[in-house]
PDB file of C-alpha atoms in Angstrom:
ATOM      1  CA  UNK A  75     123.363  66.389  98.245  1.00 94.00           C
ATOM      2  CA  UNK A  76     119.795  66.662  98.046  1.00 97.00           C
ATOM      3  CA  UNK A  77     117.524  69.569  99.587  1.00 97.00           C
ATOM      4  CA  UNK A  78     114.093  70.469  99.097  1.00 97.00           C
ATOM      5  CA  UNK A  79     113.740  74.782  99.553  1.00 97.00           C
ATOM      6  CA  UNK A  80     109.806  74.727 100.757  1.00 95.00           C
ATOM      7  CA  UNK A  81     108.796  78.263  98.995  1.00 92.00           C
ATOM      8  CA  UNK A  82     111.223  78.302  97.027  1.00 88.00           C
ATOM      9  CA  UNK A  83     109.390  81.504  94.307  1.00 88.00           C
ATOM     10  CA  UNK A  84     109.604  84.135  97.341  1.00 88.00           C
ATOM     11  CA  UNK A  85     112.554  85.824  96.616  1.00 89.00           C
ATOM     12  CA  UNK A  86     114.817  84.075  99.287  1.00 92.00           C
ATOM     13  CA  UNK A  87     113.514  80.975  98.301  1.00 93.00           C
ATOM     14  CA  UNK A  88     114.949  81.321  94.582  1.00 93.00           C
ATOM     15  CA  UNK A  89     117.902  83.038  95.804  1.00 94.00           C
ATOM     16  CA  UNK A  90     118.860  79.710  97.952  1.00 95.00           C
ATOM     17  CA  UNK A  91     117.809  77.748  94.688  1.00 95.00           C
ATOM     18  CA  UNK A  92     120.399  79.165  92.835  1.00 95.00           C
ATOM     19  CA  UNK A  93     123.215  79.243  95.455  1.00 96.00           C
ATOM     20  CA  UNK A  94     122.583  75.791  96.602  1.00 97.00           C
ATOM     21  CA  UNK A  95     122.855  74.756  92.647  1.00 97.00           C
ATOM     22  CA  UNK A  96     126.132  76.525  92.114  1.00 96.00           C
ATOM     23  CA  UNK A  97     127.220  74.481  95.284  1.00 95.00           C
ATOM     24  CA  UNK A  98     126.481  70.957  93.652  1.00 96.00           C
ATOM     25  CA  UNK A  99     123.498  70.470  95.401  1.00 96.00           C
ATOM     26  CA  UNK A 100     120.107  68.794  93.424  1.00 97.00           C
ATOM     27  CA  UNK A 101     117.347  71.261  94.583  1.00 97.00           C
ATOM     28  CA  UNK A 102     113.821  69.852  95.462  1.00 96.00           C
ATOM     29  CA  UNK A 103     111.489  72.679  94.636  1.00 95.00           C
ATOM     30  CA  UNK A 104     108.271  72.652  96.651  1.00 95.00           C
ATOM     31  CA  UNK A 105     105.713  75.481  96.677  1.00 92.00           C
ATOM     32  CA  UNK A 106     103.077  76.070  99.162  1.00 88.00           C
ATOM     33  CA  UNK A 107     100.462  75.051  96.845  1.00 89.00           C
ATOM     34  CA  UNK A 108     102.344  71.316  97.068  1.00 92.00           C
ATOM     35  CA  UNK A 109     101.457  71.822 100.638  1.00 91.00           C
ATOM     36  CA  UNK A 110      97.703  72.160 100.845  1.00 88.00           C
ATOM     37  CA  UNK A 111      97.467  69.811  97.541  1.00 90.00           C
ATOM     38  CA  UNK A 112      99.663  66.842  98.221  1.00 91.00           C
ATOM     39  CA  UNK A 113      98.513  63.636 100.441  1.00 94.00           C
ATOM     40  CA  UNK A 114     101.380  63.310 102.822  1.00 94.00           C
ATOM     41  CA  UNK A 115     102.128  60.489 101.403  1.00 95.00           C
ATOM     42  CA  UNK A 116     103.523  61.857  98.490  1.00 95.00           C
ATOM     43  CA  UNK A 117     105.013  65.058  99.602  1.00 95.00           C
ATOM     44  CA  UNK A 118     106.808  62.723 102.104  1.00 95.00           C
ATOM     45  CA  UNK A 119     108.419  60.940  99.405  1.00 95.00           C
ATOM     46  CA  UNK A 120     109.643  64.187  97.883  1.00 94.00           C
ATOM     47  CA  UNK A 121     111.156  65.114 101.423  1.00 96.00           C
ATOM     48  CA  UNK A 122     112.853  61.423 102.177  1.00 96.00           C
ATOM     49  CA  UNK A 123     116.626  61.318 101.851  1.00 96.00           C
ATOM     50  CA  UNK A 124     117.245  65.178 101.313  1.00 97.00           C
ATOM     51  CA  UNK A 125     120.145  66.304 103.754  1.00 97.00           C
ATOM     52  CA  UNK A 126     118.346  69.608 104.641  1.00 97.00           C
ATOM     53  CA  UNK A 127     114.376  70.804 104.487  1.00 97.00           C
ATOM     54  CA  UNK A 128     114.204  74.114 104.250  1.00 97.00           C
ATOM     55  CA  UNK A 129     110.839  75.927 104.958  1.00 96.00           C
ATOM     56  CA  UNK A 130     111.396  79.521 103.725  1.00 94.00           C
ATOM     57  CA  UNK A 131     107.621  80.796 103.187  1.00 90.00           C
ATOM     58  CA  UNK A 132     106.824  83.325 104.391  1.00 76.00           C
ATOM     59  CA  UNK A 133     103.515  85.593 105.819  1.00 68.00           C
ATOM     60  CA  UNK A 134     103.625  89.425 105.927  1.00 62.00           C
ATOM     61  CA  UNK A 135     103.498  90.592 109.283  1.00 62.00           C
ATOM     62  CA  UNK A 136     103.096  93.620 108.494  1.00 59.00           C
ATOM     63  CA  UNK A 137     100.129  94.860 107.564  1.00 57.00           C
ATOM     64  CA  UNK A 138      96.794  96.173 108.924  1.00 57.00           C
ATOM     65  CA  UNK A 139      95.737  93.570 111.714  1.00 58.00           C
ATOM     66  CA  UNK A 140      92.564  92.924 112.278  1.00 66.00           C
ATOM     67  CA  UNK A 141      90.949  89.909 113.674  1.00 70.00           C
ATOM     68  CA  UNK A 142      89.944  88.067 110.796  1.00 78.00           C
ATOM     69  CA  UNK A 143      94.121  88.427 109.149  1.00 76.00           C
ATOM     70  CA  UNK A 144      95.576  87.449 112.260  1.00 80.00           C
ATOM     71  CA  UNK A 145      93.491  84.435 112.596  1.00 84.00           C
ATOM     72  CA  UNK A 146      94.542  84.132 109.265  1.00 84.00           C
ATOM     73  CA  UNK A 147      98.090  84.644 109.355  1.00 85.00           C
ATOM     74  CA  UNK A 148      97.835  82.106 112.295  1.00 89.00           C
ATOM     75  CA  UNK A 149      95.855  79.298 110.566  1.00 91.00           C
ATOM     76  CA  UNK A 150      98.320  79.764 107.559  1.00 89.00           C
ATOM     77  CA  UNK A 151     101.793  79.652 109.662  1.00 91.00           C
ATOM     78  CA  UNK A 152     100.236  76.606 111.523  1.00 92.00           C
ATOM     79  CA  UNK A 153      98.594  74.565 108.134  1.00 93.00           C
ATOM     80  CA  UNK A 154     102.056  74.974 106.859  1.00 93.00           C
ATOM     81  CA  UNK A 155     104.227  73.673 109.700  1.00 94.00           C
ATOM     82  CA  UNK A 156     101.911  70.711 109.986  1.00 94.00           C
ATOM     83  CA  UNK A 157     102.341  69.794 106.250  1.00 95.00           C
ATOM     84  CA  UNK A 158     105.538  68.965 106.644  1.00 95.00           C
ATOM     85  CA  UNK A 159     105.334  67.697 109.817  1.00 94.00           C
ATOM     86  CA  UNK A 160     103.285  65.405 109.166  1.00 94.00           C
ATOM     87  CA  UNK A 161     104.897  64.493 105.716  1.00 95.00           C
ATOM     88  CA  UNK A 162     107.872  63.648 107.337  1.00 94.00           C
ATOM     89  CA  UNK A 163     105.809  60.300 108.975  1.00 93.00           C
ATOM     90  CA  UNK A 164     105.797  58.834 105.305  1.00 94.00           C
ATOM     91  CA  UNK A 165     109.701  59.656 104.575  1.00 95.00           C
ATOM     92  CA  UNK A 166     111.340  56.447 104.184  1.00 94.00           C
ATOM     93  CA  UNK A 167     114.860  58.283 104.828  1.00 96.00           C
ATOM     94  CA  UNK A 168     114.649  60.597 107.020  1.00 95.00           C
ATOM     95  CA  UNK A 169     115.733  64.301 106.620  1.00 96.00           C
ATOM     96  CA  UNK A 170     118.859  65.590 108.256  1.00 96.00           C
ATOM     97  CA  UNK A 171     117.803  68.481 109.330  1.00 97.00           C
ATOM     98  CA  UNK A 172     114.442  70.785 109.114  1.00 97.00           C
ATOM     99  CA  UNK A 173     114.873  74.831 108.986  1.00 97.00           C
ATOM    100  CA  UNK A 174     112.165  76.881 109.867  1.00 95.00           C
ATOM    101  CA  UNK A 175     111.782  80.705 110.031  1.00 93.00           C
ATOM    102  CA  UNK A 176     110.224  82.443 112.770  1.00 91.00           C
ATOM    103  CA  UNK A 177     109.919  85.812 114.185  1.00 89.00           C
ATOM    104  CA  UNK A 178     111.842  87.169 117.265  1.00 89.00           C
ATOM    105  CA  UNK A 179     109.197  89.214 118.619  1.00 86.00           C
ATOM    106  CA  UNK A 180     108.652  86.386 121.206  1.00 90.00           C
ATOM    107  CA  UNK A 181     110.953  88.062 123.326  1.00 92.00           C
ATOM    108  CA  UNK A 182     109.458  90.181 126.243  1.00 90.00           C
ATOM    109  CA  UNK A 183     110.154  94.172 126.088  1.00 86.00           C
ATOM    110  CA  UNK A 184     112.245  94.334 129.245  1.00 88.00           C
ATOM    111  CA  UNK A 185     115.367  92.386 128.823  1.00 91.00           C
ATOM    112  CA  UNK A 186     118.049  91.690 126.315  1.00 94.00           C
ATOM    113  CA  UNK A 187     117.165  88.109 124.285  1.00 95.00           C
ATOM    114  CA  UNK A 188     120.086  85.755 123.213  1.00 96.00           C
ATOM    115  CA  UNK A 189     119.297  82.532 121.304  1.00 96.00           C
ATOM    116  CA  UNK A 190     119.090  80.603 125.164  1.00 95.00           C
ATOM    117  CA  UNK A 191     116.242  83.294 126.704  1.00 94.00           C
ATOM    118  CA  UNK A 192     112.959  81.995 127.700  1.00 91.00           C
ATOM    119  CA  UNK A 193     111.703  85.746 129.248  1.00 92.00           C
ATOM    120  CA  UNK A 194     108.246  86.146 126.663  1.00 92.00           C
ATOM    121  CA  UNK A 195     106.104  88.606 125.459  1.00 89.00           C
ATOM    122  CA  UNK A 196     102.099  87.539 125.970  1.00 87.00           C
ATOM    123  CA  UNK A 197     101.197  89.920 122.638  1.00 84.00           C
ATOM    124  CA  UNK A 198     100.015  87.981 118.994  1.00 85.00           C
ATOM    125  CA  UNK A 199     103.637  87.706 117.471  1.00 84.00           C
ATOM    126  CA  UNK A 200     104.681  86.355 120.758  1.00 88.00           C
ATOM    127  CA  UNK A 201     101.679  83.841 120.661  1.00 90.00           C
ATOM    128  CA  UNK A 202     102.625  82.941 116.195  1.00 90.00           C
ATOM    129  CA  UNK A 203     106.508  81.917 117.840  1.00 90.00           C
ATOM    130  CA  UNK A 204     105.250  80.093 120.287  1.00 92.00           C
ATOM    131  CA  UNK A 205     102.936  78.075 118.017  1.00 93.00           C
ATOM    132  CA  UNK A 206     105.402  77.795 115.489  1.00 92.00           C
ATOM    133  CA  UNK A 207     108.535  76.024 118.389  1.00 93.00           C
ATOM    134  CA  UNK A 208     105.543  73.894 119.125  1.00 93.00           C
ATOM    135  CA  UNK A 209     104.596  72.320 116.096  1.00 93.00           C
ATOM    136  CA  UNK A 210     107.692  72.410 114.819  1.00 93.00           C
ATOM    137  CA  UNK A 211     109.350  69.946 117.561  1.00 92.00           C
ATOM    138  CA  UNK A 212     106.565  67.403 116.882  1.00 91.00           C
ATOM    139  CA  UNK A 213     109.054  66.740 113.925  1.00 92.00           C
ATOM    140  CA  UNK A 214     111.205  64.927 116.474  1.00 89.00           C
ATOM    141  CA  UNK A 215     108.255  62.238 116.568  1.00 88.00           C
ATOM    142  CA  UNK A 216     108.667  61.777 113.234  1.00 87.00           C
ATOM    143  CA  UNK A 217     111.888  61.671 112.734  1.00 88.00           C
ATOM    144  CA  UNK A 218     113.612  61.137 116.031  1.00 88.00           C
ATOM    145  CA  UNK A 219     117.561  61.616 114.755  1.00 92.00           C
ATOM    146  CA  UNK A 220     116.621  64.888 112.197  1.00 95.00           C
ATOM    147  CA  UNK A 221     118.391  68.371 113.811  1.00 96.00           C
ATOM    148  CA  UNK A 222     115.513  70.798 113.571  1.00 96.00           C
ATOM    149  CA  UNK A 223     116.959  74.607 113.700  1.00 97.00           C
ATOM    150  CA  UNK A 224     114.259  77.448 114.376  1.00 96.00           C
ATOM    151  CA  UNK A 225     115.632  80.857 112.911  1.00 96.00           C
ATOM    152  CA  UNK A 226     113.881  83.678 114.859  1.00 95.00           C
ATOM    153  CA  UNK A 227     114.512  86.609 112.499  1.00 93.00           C
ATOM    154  CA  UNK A 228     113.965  90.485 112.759  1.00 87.00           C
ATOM    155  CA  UNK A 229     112.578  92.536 110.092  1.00 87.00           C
ATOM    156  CA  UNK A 230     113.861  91.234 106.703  1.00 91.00           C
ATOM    157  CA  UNK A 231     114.867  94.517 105.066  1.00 90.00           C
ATOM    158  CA  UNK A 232     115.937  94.153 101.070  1.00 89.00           C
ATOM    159  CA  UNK A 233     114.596  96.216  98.328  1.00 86.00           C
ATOM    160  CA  UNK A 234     111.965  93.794  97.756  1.00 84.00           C
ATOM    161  CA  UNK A 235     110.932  92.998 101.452  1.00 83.00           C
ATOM    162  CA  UNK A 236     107.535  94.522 102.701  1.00 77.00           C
ATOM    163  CA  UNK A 237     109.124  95.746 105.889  1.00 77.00           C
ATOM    164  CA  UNK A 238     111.435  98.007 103.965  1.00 81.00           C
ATOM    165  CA  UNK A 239     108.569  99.174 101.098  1.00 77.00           C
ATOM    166  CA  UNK A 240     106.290 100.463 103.963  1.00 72.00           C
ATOM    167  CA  UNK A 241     109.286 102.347 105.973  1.00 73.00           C
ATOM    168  CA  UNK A 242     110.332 103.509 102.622  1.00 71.00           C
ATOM    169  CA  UNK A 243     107.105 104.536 101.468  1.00 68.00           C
ATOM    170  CA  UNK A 244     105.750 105.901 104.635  1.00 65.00           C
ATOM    171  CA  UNK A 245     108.932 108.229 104.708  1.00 67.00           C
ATOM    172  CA  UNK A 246     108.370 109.447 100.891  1.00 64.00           C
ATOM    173  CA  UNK A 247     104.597 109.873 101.217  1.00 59.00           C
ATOM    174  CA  UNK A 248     105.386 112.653 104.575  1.00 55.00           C
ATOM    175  CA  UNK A 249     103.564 110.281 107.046  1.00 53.00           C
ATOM    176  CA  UNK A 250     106.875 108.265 108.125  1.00 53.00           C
ATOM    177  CA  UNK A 251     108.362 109.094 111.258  1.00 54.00           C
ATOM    178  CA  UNK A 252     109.257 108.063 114.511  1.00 51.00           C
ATOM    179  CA  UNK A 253     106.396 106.101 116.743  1.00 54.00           C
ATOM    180  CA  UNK A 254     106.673 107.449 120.557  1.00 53.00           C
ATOM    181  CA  UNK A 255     109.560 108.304 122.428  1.00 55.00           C
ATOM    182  CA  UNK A 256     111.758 106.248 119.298  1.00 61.00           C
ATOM    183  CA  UNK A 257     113.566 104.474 121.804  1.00 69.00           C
ATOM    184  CA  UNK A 258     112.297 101.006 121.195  1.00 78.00           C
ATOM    185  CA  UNK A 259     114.490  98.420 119.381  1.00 84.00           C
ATOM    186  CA  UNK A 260     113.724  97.475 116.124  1.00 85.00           C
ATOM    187  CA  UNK A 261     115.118  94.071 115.648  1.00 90.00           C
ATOM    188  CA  UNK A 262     116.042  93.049 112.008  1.00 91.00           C
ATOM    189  CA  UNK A 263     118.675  91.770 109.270  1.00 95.00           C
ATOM    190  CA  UNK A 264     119.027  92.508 105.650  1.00 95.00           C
ATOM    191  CA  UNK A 265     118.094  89.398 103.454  1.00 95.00           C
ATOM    192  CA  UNK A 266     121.591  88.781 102.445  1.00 96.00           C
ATOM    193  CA  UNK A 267     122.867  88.272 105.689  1.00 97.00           C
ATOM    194  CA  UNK A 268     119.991  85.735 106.223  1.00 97.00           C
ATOM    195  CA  UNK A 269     120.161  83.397 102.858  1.00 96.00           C
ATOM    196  CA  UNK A 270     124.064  83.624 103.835  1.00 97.00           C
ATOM    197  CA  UNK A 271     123.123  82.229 107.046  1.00 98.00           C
ATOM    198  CA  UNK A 272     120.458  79.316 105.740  1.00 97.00           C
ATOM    199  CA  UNK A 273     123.418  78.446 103.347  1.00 97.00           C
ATOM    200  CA  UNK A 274     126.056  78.268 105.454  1.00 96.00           C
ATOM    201  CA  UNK A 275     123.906  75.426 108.284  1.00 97.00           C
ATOM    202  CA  UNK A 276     123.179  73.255 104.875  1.00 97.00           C
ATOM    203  CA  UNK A 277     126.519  72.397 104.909  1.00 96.00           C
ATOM    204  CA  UNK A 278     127.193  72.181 108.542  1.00 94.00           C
ATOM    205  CA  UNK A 279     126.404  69.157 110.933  1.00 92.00           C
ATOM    206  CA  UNK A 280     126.875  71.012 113.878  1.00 94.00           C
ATOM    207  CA  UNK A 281     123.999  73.212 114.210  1.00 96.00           C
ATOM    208  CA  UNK A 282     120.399  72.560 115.714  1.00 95.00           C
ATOM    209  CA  UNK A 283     118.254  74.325 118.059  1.00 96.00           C
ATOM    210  CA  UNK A 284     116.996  78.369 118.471  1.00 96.00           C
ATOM    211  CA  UNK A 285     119.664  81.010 116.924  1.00 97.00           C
ATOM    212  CA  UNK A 286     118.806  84.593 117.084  1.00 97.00           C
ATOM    213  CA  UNK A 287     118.771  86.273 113.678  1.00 97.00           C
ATOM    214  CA  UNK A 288     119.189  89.825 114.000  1.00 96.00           C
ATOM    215  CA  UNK A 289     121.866  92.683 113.378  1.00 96.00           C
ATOM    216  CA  UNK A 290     124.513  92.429 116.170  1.00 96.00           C
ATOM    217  CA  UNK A 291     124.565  96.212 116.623  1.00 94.00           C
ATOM    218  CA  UNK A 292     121.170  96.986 118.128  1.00 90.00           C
ATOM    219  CA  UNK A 293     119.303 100.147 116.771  1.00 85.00           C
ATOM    220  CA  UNK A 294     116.376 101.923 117.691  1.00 82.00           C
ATOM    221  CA  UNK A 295     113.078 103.521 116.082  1.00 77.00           C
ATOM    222  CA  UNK A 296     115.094 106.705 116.206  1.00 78.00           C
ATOM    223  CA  UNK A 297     118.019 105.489 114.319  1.00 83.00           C
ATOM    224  CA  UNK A 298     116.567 103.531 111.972  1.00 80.00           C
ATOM    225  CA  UNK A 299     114.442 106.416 110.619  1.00 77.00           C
ATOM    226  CA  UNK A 300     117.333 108.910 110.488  1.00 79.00           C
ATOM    227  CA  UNK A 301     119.705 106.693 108.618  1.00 81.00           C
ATOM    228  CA  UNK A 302     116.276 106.612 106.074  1.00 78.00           C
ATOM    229  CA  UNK A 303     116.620 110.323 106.201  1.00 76.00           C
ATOM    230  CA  UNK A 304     119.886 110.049 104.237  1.00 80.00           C
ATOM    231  CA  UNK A 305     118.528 108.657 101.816  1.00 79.00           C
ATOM    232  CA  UNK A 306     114.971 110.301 101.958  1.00 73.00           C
ATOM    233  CA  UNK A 307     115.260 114.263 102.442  1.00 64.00           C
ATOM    234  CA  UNK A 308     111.920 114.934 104.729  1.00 57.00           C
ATOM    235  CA  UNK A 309     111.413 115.961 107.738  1.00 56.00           C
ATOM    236  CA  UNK A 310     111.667 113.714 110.313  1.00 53.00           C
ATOM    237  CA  UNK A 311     108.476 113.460 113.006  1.00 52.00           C
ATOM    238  CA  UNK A 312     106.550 111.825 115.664  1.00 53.00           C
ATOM    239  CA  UNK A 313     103.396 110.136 114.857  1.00 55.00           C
ATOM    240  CA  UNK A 314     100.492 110.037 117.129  1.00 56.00           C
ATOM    241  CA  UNK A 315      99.513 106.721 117.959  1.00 55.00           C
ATOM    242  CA  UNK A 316      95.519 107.194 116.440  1.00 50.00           C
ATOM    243  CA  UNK A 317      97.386 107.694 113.106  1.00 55.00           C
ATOM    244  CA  UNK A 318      98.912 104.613 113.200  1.00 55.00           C
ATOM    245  CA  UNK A 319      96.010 102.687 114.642  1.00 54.00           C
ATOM    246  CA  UNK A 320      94.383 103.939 111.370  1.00 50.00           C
ATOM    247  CA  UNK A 321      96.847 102.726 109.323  1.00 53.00           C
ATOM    248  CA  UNK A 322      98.104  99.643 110.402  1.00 51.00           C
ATOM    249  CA  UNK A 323      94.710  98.428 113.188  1.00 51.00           C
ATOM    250  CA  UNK A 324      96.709  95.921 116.073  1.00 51.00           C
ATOM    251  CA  UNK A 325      99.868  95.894 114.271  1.00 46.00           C
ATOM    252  CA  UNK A 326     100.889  99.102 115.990  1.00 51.00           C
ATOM    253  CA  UNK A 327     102.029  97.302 118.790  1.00 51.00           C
ATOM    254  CA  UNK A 328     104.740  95.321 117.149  1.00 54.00           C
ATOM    255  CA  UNK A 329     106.390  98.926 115.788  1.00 58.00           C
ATOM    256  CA  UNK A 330     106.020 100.123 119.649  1.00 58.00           C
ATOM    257  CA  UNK A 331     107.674  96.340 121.004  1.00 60.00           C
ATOM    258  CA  UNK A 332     111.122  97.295 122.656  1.00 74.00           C
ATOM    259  CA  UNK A 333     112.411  94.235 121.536  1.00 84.00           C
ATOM    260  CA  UNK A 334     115.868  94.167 122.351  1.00 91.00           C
ATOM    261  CA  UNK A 335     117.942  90.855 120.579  1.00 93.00           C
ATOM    262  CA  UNK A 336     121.230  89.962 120.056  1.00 95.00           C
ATOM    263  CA  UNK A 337     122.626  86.957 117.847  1.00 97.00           C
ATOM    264  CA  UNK A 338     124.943  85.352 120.663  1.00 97.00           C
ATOM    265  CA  UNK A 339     125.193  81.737 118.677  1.00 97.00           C
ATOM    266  CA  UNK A 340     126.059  83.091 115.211  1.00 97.00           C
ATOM    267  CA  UNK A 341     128.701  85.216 116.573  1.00 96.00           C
ATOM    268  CA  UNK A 342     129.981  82.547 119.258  1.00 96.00           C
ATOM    269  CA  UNK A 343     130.123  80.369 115.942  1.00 95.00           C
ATOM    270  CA  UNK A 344     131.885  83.846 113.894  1.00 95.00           C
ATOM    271  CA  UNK A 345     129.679  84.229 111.502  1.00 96.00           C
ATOM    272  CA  UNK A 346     130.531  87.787 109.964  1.00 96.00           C
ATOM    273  CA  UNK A 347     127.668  89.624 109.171  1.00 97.00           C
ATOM    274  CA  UNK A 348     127.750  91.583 105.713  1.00 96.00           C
ATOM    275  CA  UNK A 349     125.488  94.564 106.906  1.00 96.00           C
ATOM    276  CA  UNK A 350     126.308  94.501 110.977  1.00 96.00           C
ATOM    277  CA  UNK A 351     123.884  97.389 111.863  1.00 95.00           C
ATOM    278  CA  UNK A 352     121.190  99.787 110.906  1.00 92.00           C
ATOM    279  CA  UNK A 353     123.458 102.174 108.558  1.00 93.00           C
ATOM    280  CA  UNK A 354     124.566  99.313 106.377  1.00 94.00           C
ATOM    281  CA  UNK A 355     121.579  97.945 106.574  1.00 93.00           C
ATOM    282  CA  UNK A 356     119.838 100.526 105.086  1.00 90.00           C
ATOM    283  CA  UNK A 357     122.187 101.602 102.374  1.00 92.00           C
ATOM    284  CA  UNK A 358     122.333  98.160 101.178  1.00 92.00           C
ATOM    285  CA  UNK A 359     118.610  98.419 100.524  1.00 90.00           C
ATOM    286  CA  UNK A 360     118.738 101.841  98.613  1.00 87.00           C
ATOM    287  CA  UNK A 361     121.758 100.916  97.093  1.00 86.00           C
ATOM    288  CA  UNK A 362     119.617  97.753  95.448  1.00 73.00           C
ATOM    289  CA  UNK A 363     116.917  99.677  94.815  1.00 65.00           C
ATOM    290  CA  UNK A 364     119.044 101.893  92.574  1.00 63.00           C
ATOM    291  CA  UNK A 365     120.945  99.579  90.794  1.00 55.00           C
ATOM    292  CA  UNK A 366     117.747  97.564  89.872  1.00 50.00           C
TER     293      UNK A 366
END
């Protein structure tokens, strides 16, 4: 079985590399530099026959926004998609199925999200998902019998992952604390769970469409930061919002989203998770951090 991991030096991409090796698969290693360099025509004949594409780059969300990086981080998500989109024209066998990674921040703040909700947010991230469903079911032109199955993630939290480094770092440095009332849900899932996840639909036939990738045990802003305080002995506090308008420009608003989401397919299909909420979460990613 042949499958091409698209970003495959992040470190989920070589992660997947090696797993999918152990497995007996022949791994098709494409960076994002193949991407922008490559006429479709030859990128599509790395992609043709391969039983799974999996597009695993990734863009930092967060970060300081400002105009010029969203555009960026927009142009970027998009130029990728259509890459392999449009590669997919020249594929003389057609993939069986296309993986993408999203973000679930989509999701409007006032309900609870499973993988079948279509109540959306109007903010940026909400804007990038949309974009991203979009282009990505133009593959279906190209390839008219290819599954195509959208992951919309939370925060990716691992040692390495920048969502953990800046709560992490924001907690050692004294400026880490809780944003508002801390009631908001922070969606996310540790990097484990997720390359678990991507492996596991290589091998199935039975999956296409949106699935929710998040911890099933919803936790808050609250929460989150005092299972950090376990690990991290400082005091725990609420930041005004200037400070973090200073710090991180537009991308305040996705730390103040109430973005309540639950993974209804993966456990309908009983997926176990390794680290099923915010505590294990958490300790997983110190626990790495020490060992490494």
């Amino acid at each position: 079985m042949d499958v091409a991991v698209i970003g495959y030096k992040t470190t989920l991409g070589r992660s997947l590399r090696d797993k999918l090796r152990q497995r007996g698969c022949i791994v098709r290693e494409i960076t994002r530099e193949h991407l922008s360099k490559l006429p479709p025509l030859q990128l599509g004949e790395w992609l043709s026959g391969c039983a799974a594409v999996l597009d695993v780059t990734s863009t930092p969300y967060i970060a300081k926004w400002t105009g010029r990086y969203q555009y960026g981080l927009y142009a970027d998500r998009l130029s990728i998609i259509r890459s392999i989109t449009t590669a997919l024209k020249y594929c003389e066998e057609k993939p069986g199925m296309l993986l993408n990674l999203s973000n679930c921040m989509v999701y409007d703040k006032y309900e609870v999200h499973d993988d079948f909700s279509s109540q959306y947010d109007d903010g940026f991230m909400a804007e990038v998902g949309a974009m991203e469903l979009s282009e990505t079911m133009k593959a279906k032109e190209m390839a008219r019998d290819m599954r195509i199955v959208l992951l919309r993630t939370g925060y990716v939290m691992s040692k390495t992952s920048a969502a953990f480094k800046v709560l992490r770092n924001s907690v050692k440095t004294g400026i880490g604390g809780i944003i508002d009332d801390g009631y908001q849900c922070l969606p996310m899932i540790h990097e484990e769970d997720l390359e678990a996840i991507i492996e596991e639909f290589v091998f199935r036939e039975d999956v296409q469409g949106i699935y929710n990738v998040t911890i099933p045990n919803m936790a808050s802003m609250s929460e989150m930061m005092s299972s950090i305080k376990t690990h991290v002995s400082l005091p725990q506090v609420t930041l005004p919002k200037w400070l973090l308008k200073i710090l991180l420009g537009r991308a305040t608003a996705m730390l103040e989203h109430n973005c309540k989401v639950l993974p209804y397919r993966l456990t309908e299909m009983g997926y176990q998770f390794k680290s099923p909420d915010v505590e294990t979460v958490m300790a997983k990613c110190f626990e790495e951090e020490e060992i490494h």
